[in-house]
Amino acid sequence: EFPKLQGIMGRIYAERSGEPKDVAGAIEEHYLPLFAGDTLPESVAGTLVSIADKLDTIVGCFGVDLIPTGTSDPFALRRQALGIIHTILAGSTSISLKSITDKAISLFGDKLSASPEQVRSNVLMFFRHRLENVMVESGFSKDVIDAALSASCDDPVSDSARIAALENLKNRPDFAPIAIAFKRVVNIIKQQRKLQAELIRKGGEALTYEDTVNSGLFQEQCESDLYEAFDQTARKVADYLQDRAYDRGLQQIAHLKKPVDAFFDGVMVLAEEPELQKNRLALLNSIAGLFGQFADFSKLAT
């Protein structure tokens, strides 16, 4: 009869029955936030219970095909997913959406009508859309958000930091030529993967290339220069990623623009000699993998 007292009365009853203060507080906080812009849980216990309760509802509904549509969301799953994301971001604590979703699914056992894999896929995509909305409302460009989340969408705190760093890179005066160079690397690898997949589908023999680059096959100085620049950059970026210093990491890989341009100007990637072609693709694949730890640069508008 008094929805505004939801959680509040639970806390009061818990206090009067002698429950510890943090338990009583968590009973009240686990309902938060009730609406957009509402107060978020502050205590550790309240935060954990709030996330767990909302996730339980989301996974349970998705597991029995009660998935929100464009016109219907009777269980307010969008609001609950947004509540989880806002709570995680406010706490600045790394939480893997994949891990907690998998745990929630496992707790339902055989009670779900959909397969665990399908529930997992749908729930994680649902979270991605909510995180996209949060980032758009925070003022970030849609292409930046899409590029960053296409690389990884799991830890909202880490993901939002990468989005912010990528937005900073995009705001640089020299961003366009940097992005064009990076896109060229990524697009060549994507195109090759599609071509090889099509060859296999038709029963042909695909060209395979390893991630390991053989520097002994280099024929031009630009190949050696790019490989050396990549190796040095990758070592530094690994440390930046570990520290979540995404701004510094992106600034570091921006230095690869010049050797990347020189490489494309100096050699034919798809050389007639298979071994040369494979080695050059392996080098570009390694560089694309380095870029891919931050974003899918092919999705950035230039």
PDB file of C-alpha atoms in Angstrom:
ATOM      1  CA  GLU A   1       0.000   0.000   0.000  1.00  0.00           C
ATOM      2  CA  PHE A   2       2.965   2.320   0.557  1.00  0.00           C
ATOM      3  CA  PRO A   3       5.489   1.693  -2.257  1.00  0.00           C
ATOM      4  CA  LYS A   4       7.573   4.676  -1.154  1.00  0.00           C
ATOM      5  CA  LEU A   5       8.354   2.788   2.044  1.00  0.00           C
ATOM      6  CA  GLN A   6       9.724  -0.228   0.154  1.00  0.00           C
ATOM      7  CA  GLY A   7      13.010  -1.136   1.768  1.00  0.00           C
ATOM      8  CA  ILE A   8      12.661   1.518   4.437  1.00  0.00           C
ATOM      9  CA  MET A   9      10.253  -0.558   6.502  1.00  0.00           C
ATOM     10  CA  GLY A  10      12.433  -3.598   5.901  1.00  0.00           C
ATOM     11  CA  ARG A  11      15.354  -1.735   7.433  1.00  0.00           C
ATOM     12  CA  ILE A  12      13.286  -0.582  10.403  1.00  0.00           C
ATOM     13  CA  TYR A  13      11.943  -4.076  11.095  1.00  0.00           C
ATOM     14  CA  ALA A  14      15.464  -5.512  10.766  1.00  0.00           C
ATOM     15  CA  GLU A  15      16.845  -2.967  13.236  1.00  0.00           C
ATOM     16  CA  ARG A  16      14.065  -3.680  15.726  1.00  0.00           C
ATOM     17  CA  SER A  17      14.650  -7.413  15.446  1.00  0.00           C
ATOM     18  CA  GLY A  18      18.310  -6.927  16.343  1.00  0.00           C
ATOM     19  CA  GLU A  19      19.940  -7.391  12.938  1.00  0.00           C
ATOM     20  CA  PRO A  20      23.392  -5.791  12.487  1.00  0.00           C
ATOM     21  CA  LYS A  21      23.339  -2.230  11.199  1.00  0.00           C
ATOM     22  CA  ASP A  22      24.988  -3.113   7.874  1.00  0.00           C
ATOM     23  CA  VAL A  23      22.435  -5.870   7.255  1.00  0.00           C
ATOM     24  CA  ALA A  24      19.525  -3.548   7.997  1.00  0.00           C
ATOM     25  CA  GLY A  25      21.026  -0.874   5.758  1.00  0.00           C
ATOM     26  CA  ALA A  26      21.523  -3.335   2.905  1.00  0.00           C
ATOM     27  CA  ILE A  27      17.847  -4.324   3.094  1.00  0.00           C
ATOM     28  CA  GLU A  28      16.909  -0.727   2.333  1.00  0.00           C
ATOM     29  CA  GLU A  29      19.637  -0.059  -0.210  1.00  0.00           C
ATOM     30  CA  HIS A  30      19.139  -3.157  -2.310  1.00  0.00           C
ATOM     31  CA  TYR A  31      16.050  -1.616  -3.936  1.00  0.00           C
ATOM     32  CA  LEU A  32      18.066   1.381  -5.127  1.00  0.00           C
ATOM     33  CA  PRO A  33      17.996   3.015  -7.593  1.00  0.00           C
ATOM     34  CA  LEU A  34      14.224   3.124  -7.996  1.00  0.00           C
ATOM     35  CA  PHE A  35      14.288   5.496 -10.982  1.00  0.00           C
ATOM     36  CA  ALA A  36      16.715   7.384 -13.219  1.00  0.00           C
ATOM     37  CA  GLY A  37      18.821   9.747 -11.160  1.00  0.00           C
ATOM     38  CA  ASP A  38      17.797   8.148  -7.869  1.00  0.00           C
ATOM     39  CA  THR A  39      20.167   7.610  -4.956  1.00  0.00           C
ATOM     40  CA  LEU A  40      22.543   4.669  -5.424  1.00  0.00           C
ATOM     41  CA  PRO A  41      23.567   2.117  -2.778  1.00  0.00           C
ATOM     42  CA  GLU A  42      26.531   3.324  -0.726  1.00  0.00           C
ATOM     43  CA  SER A  43      27.473   0.400   1.499  1.00  0.00           C
ATOM     44  CA  VAL A  44      29.333  -2.627   0.164  1.00  0.00           C
ATOM     45  CA  ALA A  45      26.594  -4.986   1.346  1.00  0.00           C
ATOM     46  CA  GLY A  46      23.851  -2.818  -0.138  1.00  0.00           C
ATOM     47  CA  THR A  47      25.682  -2.549  -3.444  1.00  0.00           C
ATOM     48  CA  LEU A  48      26.242  -6.292  -3.755  1.00  0.00           C
ATOM     49  CA  VAL A  49      22.688  -7.227  -2.826  1.00  0.00           C
ATOM     50  CA  SER A  50      21.277  -4.555  -5.140  1.00  0.00           C
ATOM     51  CA  ILE A  51      23.254  -5.878  -8.108  1.00  0.00           C
ATOM     52  CA  ALA A  52      22.503  -9.523  -7.274  1.00  0.00           C
ATOM     53  CA  ASP A  53      18.764  -8.951  -6.881  1.00  0.00           C
ATOM     54  CA  LYS A  54      18.433  -7.038 -10.146  1.00  0.00           C
ATOM     55  CA  LEU A  55      20.577  -9.521 -12.057  1.00  0.00           C
ATOM     56  CA  ASP A  56      18.524 -12.412 -10.701  1.00  0.00           C
ATOM     57  CA  THR A  57      15.386 -10.775 -12.080  1.00  0.00           C
ATOM     58  CA  ILE A  58      16.943 -10.022 -15.473  1.00  0.00           C
ATOM     59  CA  VAL A  59      18.404 -13.505 -15.988  1.00  0.00           C
ATOM     60  CA  GLY A  60      15.237 -15.177 -14.709  1.00  0.00           C
ATOM     61  CA  CYS A  61      13.033 -13.243 -17.119  1.00  0.00           C
ATOM     62  CA  PHE A  62      15.325 -13.754 -20.099  1.00  0.00           C
ATOM     63  CA  GLY A  63      15.525 -17.436 -19.205  1.00  0.00           C
ATOM     64  CA  VAL A  64      11.775 -17.886 -19.658  1.00  0.00           C
ATOM     65  CA  ASP A  65      11.545 -15.602 -22.704  1.00  0.00           C
ATOM     66  CA  LEU A  66      10.122 -12.586 -20.871  1.00  0.00           C
ATOM     67  CA  ILE A  67      12.361 -10.265 -22.863  1.00  0.00           C
ATOM     68  CA  PRO A  68      11.530  -6.554 -23.200  1.00  0.00           C
ATOM     69  CA  THR A  69      10.276  -5.360 -26.577  1.00  0.00           C
ATOM     70  CA  GLY A  70      10.133  -1.914 -28.101  1.00  0.00           C
ATOM     71  CA  THR A  71       6.698  -1.345 -26.579  1.00  0.00           C
ATOM     72  CA  SER A  72       6.670  -3.553 -23.500  1.00  0.00           C
ATOM     73  CA  ASP A  73       8.883  -3.952 -20.440  1.00  0.00           C
ATOM     74  CA  PRO A  74       6.473  -5.081 -17.696  1.00  0.00           C
ATOM     75  CA  PHE A  75       9.226  -6.120 -15.289  1.00  0.00           C
ATOM     76  CA  ALA A  76      11.223  -2.901 -15.765  1.00  0.00           C
ATOM     77  CA  LEU A  77      14.282  -4.872 -16.867  1.00  0.00           C
ATOM     78  CA  ARG A  78      15.791  -1.885 -18.657  1.00  0.00           C
ATOM     79  CA  ARG A  79      15.623   0.155 -15.476  1.00  0.00           C
ATOM     80  CA  GLN A  80      17.138  -2.680 -13.474  1.00  0.00           C
ATOM     81  CA  ALA A  81      19.997  -3.146 -15.949  1.00  0.00           C
ATOM     82  CA  LEU A  82      20.663   0.593 -15.894  1.00  0.00           C
ATOM     83  CA  GLY A  83      20.609   0.434 -12.110  1.00  0.00           C
ATOM     84  CA  ILE A  84      23.303  -2.249 -12.153  1.00  0.00           C
ATOM     85  CA  ILE A  85      25.499  -0.256 -14.541  1.00  0.00           C
ATOM     86  CA  HIS A  86      25.118   3.031 -12.655  1.00  0.00           C
ATOM     87  CA  THR A  87      25.842   1.275  -9.355  1.00  0.00           C
ATOM     88  CA  ILE A  88      29.009  -0.342 -10.728  1.00  0.00           C
ATOM     89  CA  LEU A  89      30.213   2.928 -12.265  1.00  0.00           C
ATOM     90  CA  ALA A  90      29.536   4.889  -9.087  1.00  0.00           C
ATOM     91  CA  GLY A  91      31.554   2.410  -7.039  1.00  0.00           C
ATOM     92  CA  SER A  92      34.468   2.480  -9.522  1.00  0.00           C
ATOM     93  CA  THR A  93      34.935  -1.225  -8.819  1.00  0.00           C
ATOM     94  CA  SER A  94      35.705  -3.683 -11.592  1.00  0.00           C
ATOM     95  CA  ILE A  95      32.933  -6.223 -11.977  1.00  0.00           C
ATOM     96  CA  SER A  96      32.739  -8.617 -14.920  1.00  0.00           C
ATOM     97  CA  LEU A  97      29.225  -8.678 -16.350  1.00  0.00           C
ATOM     98  CA  LYS A  98      30.059 -11.977 -18.049  1.00  0.00           C
ATOM     99  CA  SER A  99      31.136 -13.606 -14.792  1.00  0.00           C
ATOM    100  CA  ILE A 100      28.174 -12.488 -12.712  1.00  0.00           C
ATOM    101  CA  THR A 101      25.749 -13.362 -15.519  1.00  0.00           C
ATOM    102  CA  ASP A 102      27.232 -16.860 -15.784  1.00  0.00           C
ATOM    103  CA  LYS A 103      26.902 -17.267 -12.018  1.00  0.00           C
ATOM    104  CA  ALA A 104      23.274 -16.150 -12.056  1.00  0.00           C
ATOM    105  CA  ILE A 105      22.477 -18.551 -14.898  1.00  0.00           C
ATOM    106  CA  SER A 106      24.119 -21.454 -13.061  1.00  0.00           C
ATOM    107  CA  LEU A 107      22.031 -20.802  -9.948  1.00  0.00           C
ATOM    108  CA  PHE A 108      18.816 -21.269 -11.923  1.00  0.00           C
ATOM    109  CA  GLY A 109      19.904 -24.773 -12.917  1.00  0.00           C
ATOM    110  CA  ASP A 110      17.326 -26.462 -15.146  1.00  0.00           C
ATOM    111  CA  LYS A 111      14.582 -23.949 -14.365  1.00  0.00           C
ATOM    112  CA  LEU A 112      15.297 -21.889 -17.484  1.00  0.00           C
ATOM    113  CA  SER A 113      13.415 -22.754 -20.671  1.00  0.00           C
ATOM    114  CA  ALA A 114      16.081 -21.218 -22.931  1.00  0.00           C
ATOM    115  CA  SER A 115      19.602 -22.600 -23.267  1.00  0.00           C
ATOM    116  CA  PRO A 116      22.250 -21.090 -20.955  1.00  0.00           C
ATOM    117  CA  GLU A 117      24.240 -19.970 -23.997  1.00  0.00           C
ATOM    118  CA  GLN A 118      21.270 -18.117 -25.481  1.00  0.00           C
ATOM    119  CA  VAL A 119      20.381 -16.503 -22.163  1.00  0.00           C
ATOM    120  CA  ARG A 120      23.981 -15.413 -21.691  1.00  0.00           C
ATOM    121  CA  SER A 121      24.202 -13.925 -25.176  1.00  0.00           C
ATOM    122  CA  ASN A 122      20.899 -12.060 -24.863  1.00  0.00           C
ATOM    123  CA  VAL A 123      21.586 -10.716 -21.370  1.00  0.00           C
ATOM    124  CA  LEU A 124      25.072  -9.472 -22.253  1.00  0.00           C
ATOM    125  CA  MET A 125      23.780  -7.746 -25.393  1.00  0.00           C
ATOM    126  CA  PHE A 126      21.031  -6.210 -23.250  1.00  0.00           C
ATOM    127  CA  PHE A 127      23.690  -4.838 -20.897  1.00  0.00           C
ATOM    128  CA  ARG A 128      25.703  -3.533 -23.837  1.00  0.00           C
ATOM    129  CA  HIS A 129      22.738  -1.528 -25.129  1.00  0.00           C
ATOM    130  CA  ARG A 130      22.159  -0.058 -21.673  1.00  0.00           C
ATOM    131  CA  LEU A 131      25.843   0.862 -21.319  1.00  0.00           C
ATOM    132  CA  GLU A 132      25.719   2.477 -24.758  1.00  0.00           C
ATOM    133  CA  ASN A 133      22.782   4.597 -23.590  1.00  0.00           C
ATOM    134  CA  VAL A 134      24.620   5.638 -20.437  1.00  0.00           C
ATOM    135  CA  MET A 135      27.687   6.662 -22.428  1.00  0.00           C
ATOM    136  CA  VAL A 136      25.624   8.618 -24.979  1.00  0.00           C
ATOM    137  CA  GLU A 137      23.915  10.474 -22.142  1.00  0.00           C
ATOM    138  CA  SER A 138      27.378  11.235 -20.758  1.00  0.00           C
ATOM    139  CA  GLY A 139      28.217  13.045 -23.997  1.00  0.00           C
ATOM    140  CA  PHE A 140      30.423  10.548 -25.824  1.00  0.00           C
ATOM    141  CA  SER A 141      30.229  10.068 -29.600  1.00  0.00           C
ATOM    142  CA  LYS A 142      28.227   7.081 -30.805  1.00  0.00           C
ATOM    143  CA  ASP A 143      30.971   5.853 -33.132  1.00  0.00           C
ATOM    144  CA  VAL A 144      33.511   6.010 -30.295  1.00  0.00           C
ATOM    145  CA  ILE A 145      31.192   4.037 -28.021  1.00  0.00           C
ATOM    146  CA  ASP A 146      30.549   1.417 -30.703  1.00  0.00           C
ATOM    147  CA  ALA A 147      34.253   1.111 -31.523  1.00  0.00           C
ATOM    148  CA  ALA A 148      35.288   0.686 -27.887  1.00  0.00           C
ATOM    149  CA  LEU A 149      32.516  -1.742 -26.930  1.00  0.00           C
ATOM    150  CA  SER A 150      33.067  -3.807 -30.080  1.00  0.00           C
ATOM    151  CA  ALA A 151      36.549  -4.529 -28.748  1.00  0.00           C
ATOM    152  CA  SER A 152      35.308  -5.464 -25.277  1.00  0.00           C
ATOM    153  CA  CYS A 153      32.128  -5.014 -23.280  1.00  0.00           C
ATOM    154  CA  ASP A 154      32.374  -6.662 -19.887  1.00  0.00           C
ATOM    155  CA  ASP A 155      33.603  -4.368 -17.117  1.00  0.00           C
ATOM    156  CA  PRO A 156      31.652  -1.061 -17.168  1.00  0.00           C
ATOM    157  CA  VAL A 157      34.353   0.799 -15.237  1.00  0.00           C
ATOM    158  CA  SER A 158      37.104  -0.285 -17.620  1.00  0.00           C
ATOM    159  CA  ASP A 159      34.895   0.086 -20.683  1.00  0.00           C
ATOM    160  CA  SER A 160      33.863   3.634 -19.792  1.00  0.00           C
ATOM    161  CA  ALA A 161      37.508   4.578 -19.229  1.00  0.00           C
ATOM    162  CA  ARG A 162      38.468   3.240 -22.677  1.00  0.00           C
ATOM    163  CA  ILE A 163      35.597   5.173 -24.236  1.00  0.00           C
ATOM    164  CA  ALA A 164      36.779   8.380 -22.566  1.00  0.00           C
ATOM    165  CA  ALA A 165      40.360   7.795 -23.721  1.00  0.00           C
ATOM    166  CA  LEU A 166      39.246   7.070 -27.278  1.00  0.00           C
ATOM    167  CA  GLU A 167      37.126  10.228 -27.286  1.00  0.00           C
ATOM    168  CA  ASN A 168      40.215  12.189 -26.239  1.00  0.00           C
ATOM    169  CA  LEU A 169      42.173  10.647 -29.106  1.00  0.00           C
ATOM    170  CA  LYS A 170      39.396  11.538 -31.536  1.00  0.00           C
ATOM    171  CA  ASN A 171      39.524  15.155 -30.402  1.00  0.00           C
ATOM    172  CA  ARG A 172      43.196  15.457 -31.398  1.00  0.00           C
ATOM    173  CA  PRO A 173      43.814  17.671 -34.460  1.00  0.00           C
ATOM    174  CA  ASP A 174      45.776  14.838 -36.100  1.00  0.00           C
ATOM    175  CA  PHE A 175      43.164  12.177 -35.366  1.00  0.00           C
ATOM    176  CA  ALA A 176      41.879  11.683 -38.927  1.00  0.00           C
ATOM    177  CA  PRO A 177      45.193  10.536 -40.478  1.00  0.00           C
ATOM    178  CA  ILE A 178      45.885   8.350 -37.424  1.00  0.00           C
ATOM    179  CA  ALA A 179      42.477   6.684 -37.680  1.00  0.00           C
ATOM    180  CA  ILE A 180      42.811   6.202 -41.441  1.00  0.00           C
ATOM    181  CA  ALA A 181      46.138   4.409 -40.996  1.00  0.00           C
ATOM    182  CA  PHE A 182      44.746   2.194 -38.236  1.00  0.00           C
ATOM    183  CA  LYS A 183      41.579   1.459 -40.210  1.00  0.00           C
ATOM    184  CA  ARG A 184      43.663   0.342 -43.154  1.00  0.00           C
ATOM    185  CA  VAL A 185      45.443  -2.237 -41.013  1.00  0.00           C
ATOM    186  CA  VAL A 186      42.240  -3.543 -39.447  1.00  0.00           C
ATOM    187  CA  ASN A 187      40.274  -3.618 -42.697  1.00  0.00           C
ATOM    188  CA  ILE A 188      42.953  -5.598 -44.550  1.00  0.00           C
ATOM    189  CA  ILE A 189      42.906  -8.264 -41.836  1.00  0.00           C
ATOM    190  CA  LYS A 190      39.094  -8.346 -41.799  1.00  0.00           C
ATOM    191  CA  GLN A 191      38.954  -8.672 -45.583  1.00  0.00           C
ATOM    192  CA  GLN A 192      41.509 -11.471 -45.571  1.00  0.00           C
ATOM    193  CA  ARG A 193      39.580 -13.381 -42.925  1.00  0.00           C
ATOM    194  CA  LYS A 194      36.414 -13.124 -44.999  1.00  0.00           C
ATOM    195  CA  LEU A 195      38.238 -14.268 -48.129  1.00  0.00           C
ATOM    196  CA  GLN A 196      39.799 -17.229 -46.337  1.00  0.00           C
ATOM    197  CA  ALA A 197      36.451 -18.201 -44.813  1.00  0.00           C
ATOM    198  CA  GLU A 198      34.858 -18.066 -48.263  1.00  0.00           C
ATOM    199  CA  LEU A 199      37.625 -20.243 -49.705  1.00  0.00           C
ATOM    200  CA  ILE A 200      37.079 -22.834 -46.997  1.00  0.00           C
ATOM    201  CA  ARG A 201      33.311 -22.721 -47.555  1.00  0.00           C
ATOM    202  CA  LYS A 202      33.852 -23.479 -51.223  1.00  0.00           C
ATOM    203  CA  GLY A 203      36.190 -26.343 -50.413  1.00  0.00           C
ATOM    204  CA  GLY A 204      39.384 -24.543 -51.318  1.00  0.00           C
ATOM    205  CA  GLU A 205      42.634 -24.313 -49.412  1.00  0.00           C
ATOM    206  CA  ALA A 206      42.865 -21.192 -47.304  1.00  0.00           C
ATOM    207  CA  LEU A 207      46.046 -19.210 -46.784  1.00  0.00           C
ATOM    208  CA  THR A 208      47.022 -19.555 -43.145  1.00  0.00           C
ATOM    209  CA  TYR A 209      49.362 -17.191 -41.376  1.00  0.00           C
ATOM    210  CA  GLU A 210      50.778 -17.262 -37.880  1.00  0.00           C
ATOM    211  CA  ASP A 211      50.851 -14.481 -35.313  1.00  0.00           C
ATOM    212  CA  THR A 212      54.610 -14.984 -35.048  1.00  0.00           C
ATOM    213  CA  VAL A 213      56.461 -12.729 -37.458  1.00  0.00           C
ATOM    214  CA  ASN A 214      59.666 -13.977 -39.102  1.00  0.00           C
ATOM    215  CA  SER A 215      61.968 -10.955 -39.330  1.00  0.00           C
ATOM    216  CA  GLY A 216      64.301 -12.989 -41.518  1.00  0.00           C
ATOM    217  CA  LEU A 217      61.795 -12.687 -44.362  1.00  0.00           C
ATOM    218  CA  PHE A 218      61.809  -8.896 -44.391  1.00  0.00           C
ATOM    219  CA  GLN A 219      62.930  -7.484 -47.730  1.00  0.00           C
ATOM    220  CA  GLU A 220      62.460  -3.761 -47.158  1.00  0.00           C
ATOM    221  CA  GLN A 221      63.605  -1.418 -44.407  1.00  0.00           C
ATOM    222  CA  CYS A 222      60.025  -0.289 -43.822  1.00  0.00           C
ATOM    223  CA  GLU A 223      59.140  -3.832 -42.716  1.00  0.00           C
ATOM    224  CA  SER A 224      61.909  -3.874 -40.121  1.00  0.00           C
ATOM    225  CA  ASP A 225      61.041  -0.363 -38.963  1.00  0.00           C
ATOM    226  CA  LEU A 226      57.377  -1.231 -38.464  1.00  0.00           C
ATOM    227  CA  TYR A 227      58.173  -4.467 -36.666  1.00  0.00           C
ATOM    228  CA  GLU A 228      60.599  -2.725 -34.305  1.00  0.00           C
ATOM    229  CA  ALA A 229      58.125   0.097 -33.634  1.00  0.00           C
ATOM    230  CA  PHE A 230      55.359  -2.424 -32.985  1.00  0.00           C
ATOM    231  CA  ASP A 231      57.507  -4.476 -30.604  1.00  0.00           C
ATOM    232  CA  GLN A 232      58.502  -1.447 -28.543  1.00  0.00           C
ATOM    233  CA  THR A 233      54.952  -0.092 -28.506  1.00  0.00           C
ATOM    234  CA  ALA A 234      53.420  -3.426 -27.506  1.00  0.00           C
ATOM    235  CA  ARG A 235      55.706  -3.684 -24.474  1.00  0.00           C
ATOM    236  CA  LYS A 236      54.762  -0.219 -23.243  1.00  0.00           C
ATOM    237  CA  VAL A 237      51.068  -0.688 -23.981  1.00  0.00           C
ATOM    238  CA  ALA A 238      50.981  -3.905 -21.944  1.00  0.00           C
ATOM    239  CA  ASP A 239      51.970  -1.923 -18.853  1.00  0.00           C
ATOM    240  CA  TYR A 240      49.464   0.835 -19.596  1.00  0.00           C
ATOM    241  CA  LEU A 241      46.658  -1.689 -20.025  1.00  0.00           C
ATOM    242  CA  GLN A 242      47.508  -3.351 -16.739  1.00  0.00           C
ATOM    243  CA  ASP A 243      47.302   0.045 -15.026  1.00  0.00           C
ATOM    244  CA  ARG A 244      44.215   1.000 -17.056  1.00  0.00           C
ATOM    245  CA  ALA A 245      46.071   4.036 -18.321  1.00  0.00           C
ATOM    246  CA  TYR A 246      44.115   3.953 -21.574  1.00  0.00           C
ATOM    247  CA  ASP A 247      44.912   7.549 -22.512  1.00  0.00           C
ATOM    248  CA  ARG A 248      48.642   6.860 -22.358  1.00  0.00           C
ATOM    249  CA  GLY A 249      48.184   3.573 -24.187  1.00  0.00           C
ATOM    250  CA  LEU A 250      46.344   5.217 -27.076  1.00  0.00           C
ATOM    251  CA  GLN A 251      48.891   8.023 -27.224  1.00  0.00           C
ATOM    252  CA  GLN A 252      51.579   5.361 -27.494  1.00  0.00           C
ATOM    253  CA  ILE A 253      49.977   3.439 -30.365  1.00  0.00           C
ATOM    254  CA  ALA A 254      49.385   6.727 -32.192  1.00  0.00           C
ATOM    255  CA  HIS A 255      53.155   6.738 -32.746  1.00  0.00           C
ATOM    256  CA  LEU A 256      52.702   3.757 -35.076  1.00  0.00           C
ATOM    257  CA  LYS A 257      51.032   5.902 -37.733  1.00  0.00           C
ATOM    258  CA  LYS A 258      54.276   6.931 -39.437  1.00  0.00           C
ATOM    259  CA  PRO A 259      55.809   3.425 -39.739  1.00  0.00           C
ATOM    260  CA  VAL A 260      52.416   2.002 -40.776  1.00  0.00           C
ATOM    261  CA  ASP A 261      52.116   4.544 -43.596  1.00  0.00           C
ATOM    262  CA  ALA A 262      55.707   3.858 -44.673  1.00  0.00           C
ATOM    263  CA  PHE A 263      54.984   0.114 -44.701  1.00  0.00           C
ATOM    264  CA  PHE A 264      51.981   0.462 -47.002  1.00  0.00           C
ATOM    265  CA  ASP A 265      53.924   2.820 -49.271  1.00  0.00           C
ATOM    266  CA  GLY A 266      56.978   0.564 -49.383  1.00  0.00           C
ATOM    267  CA  VAL A 267      55.657  -2.968 -49.887  1.00  0.00           C
ATOM    268  CA  MET A 268      52.821  -4.884 -51.477  1.00  0.00           C
ATOM    269  CA  VAL A 269      51.143  -6.707 -48.612  1.00  0.00           C
ATOM    270  CA  LEU A 270      49.588  -9.360 -50.842  1.00  0.00           C
ATOM    271  CA  ALA A 271      52.872 -10.276 -52.492  1.00  0.00           C
ATOM    272  CA  GLU A 272      52.968 -13.030 -55.100  1.00  0.00           C
ATOM    273  CA  GLU A 273      55.326 -15.090 -52.950  1.00  0.00           C
ATOM    274  CA  PRO A 274      53.124 -16.922 -50.402  1.00  0.00           C
ATOM    275  CA  GLU A 275      55.691 -16.786 -47.605  1.00  0.00           C
ATOM    276  CA  LEU A 276      56.151 -13.031 -47.947  1.00  0.00           C
ATOM    277  CA  GLN A 277      52.404 -12.498 -48.050  1.00  0.00           C
ATOM    278  CA  LYS A 278      51.852 -14.634 -44.966  1.00  0.00           C
ATOM    279  CA  ASN A 279      54.607 -12.856 -43.062  1.00  0.00           C
ATOM    280  CA  ARG A 280      53.304  -9.393 -43.904  1.00  0.00           C
ATOM    281  CA  LEU A 281      49.775 -10.392 -42.962  1.00  0.00           C
ATOM    282  CA  ALA A 282      51.112 -11.811 -39.704  1.00  0.00           C
ATOM    283  CA  LEU A 283      52.745  -8.461 -38.934  1.00  0.00           C
ATOM    284  CA  LEU A 284      49.545  -6.557 -39.687  1.00  0.00           C
ATOM    285  CA  ASN A 285      47.528  -9.088 -37.710  1.00  0.00           C
ATOM    286  CA  SER A 286      49.740  -8.499 -34.672  1.00  0.00           C
ATOM    287  CA  ILE A 287      49.301  -4.746 -35.007  1.00  0.00           C
ATOM    288  CA  ALA A 288      45.536  -5.102 -35.449  1.00  0.00           C
ATOM    289  CA  GLY A 289      45.487  -7.214 -32.285  1.00  0.00           C
ATOM    290  CA  LEU A 290      47.268  -4.423 -30.429  1.00  0.00           C
ATOM    291  CA  PHE A 291      44.724  -1.876 -31.656  1.00  0.00           C
ATOM    292  CA  GLY A 292      41.911  -4.286 -30.828  1.00  0.00           C
ATOM    293  CA  GLN A 293      42.711  -4.167 -27.131  1.00  0.00           C
ATOM    294  CA  PHE A 294      41.381  -0.606 -27.184  1.00  0.00           C
ATOM    295  CA  ALA A 295      38.786  -0.469 -29.927  1.00  0.00           C
ATOM    296  CA  ASP A 296      37.670  -1.605 -33.355  1.00  0.00           C
ATOM    297  CA  PHE A 297      39.119   1.333 -35.275  1.00  0.00           C
ATOM    298  CA  SER A 298      37.217   0.365 -38.423  1.00  0.00           C
ATOM    299  CA  LYS A 299      34.048   1.624 -36.723  1.00  0.00           C
ATOM    300  CA  LEU A 300      35.351   5.144 -36.087  1.00  0.00           C
ATOM    301  CA  ALA A 301      34.041   7.976 -38.250  1.00  0.00           C
ATOM    302  CA  THR A 302      36.782  10.042 -39.886  1.00  0.00           C
TER     303      THR A 302
END
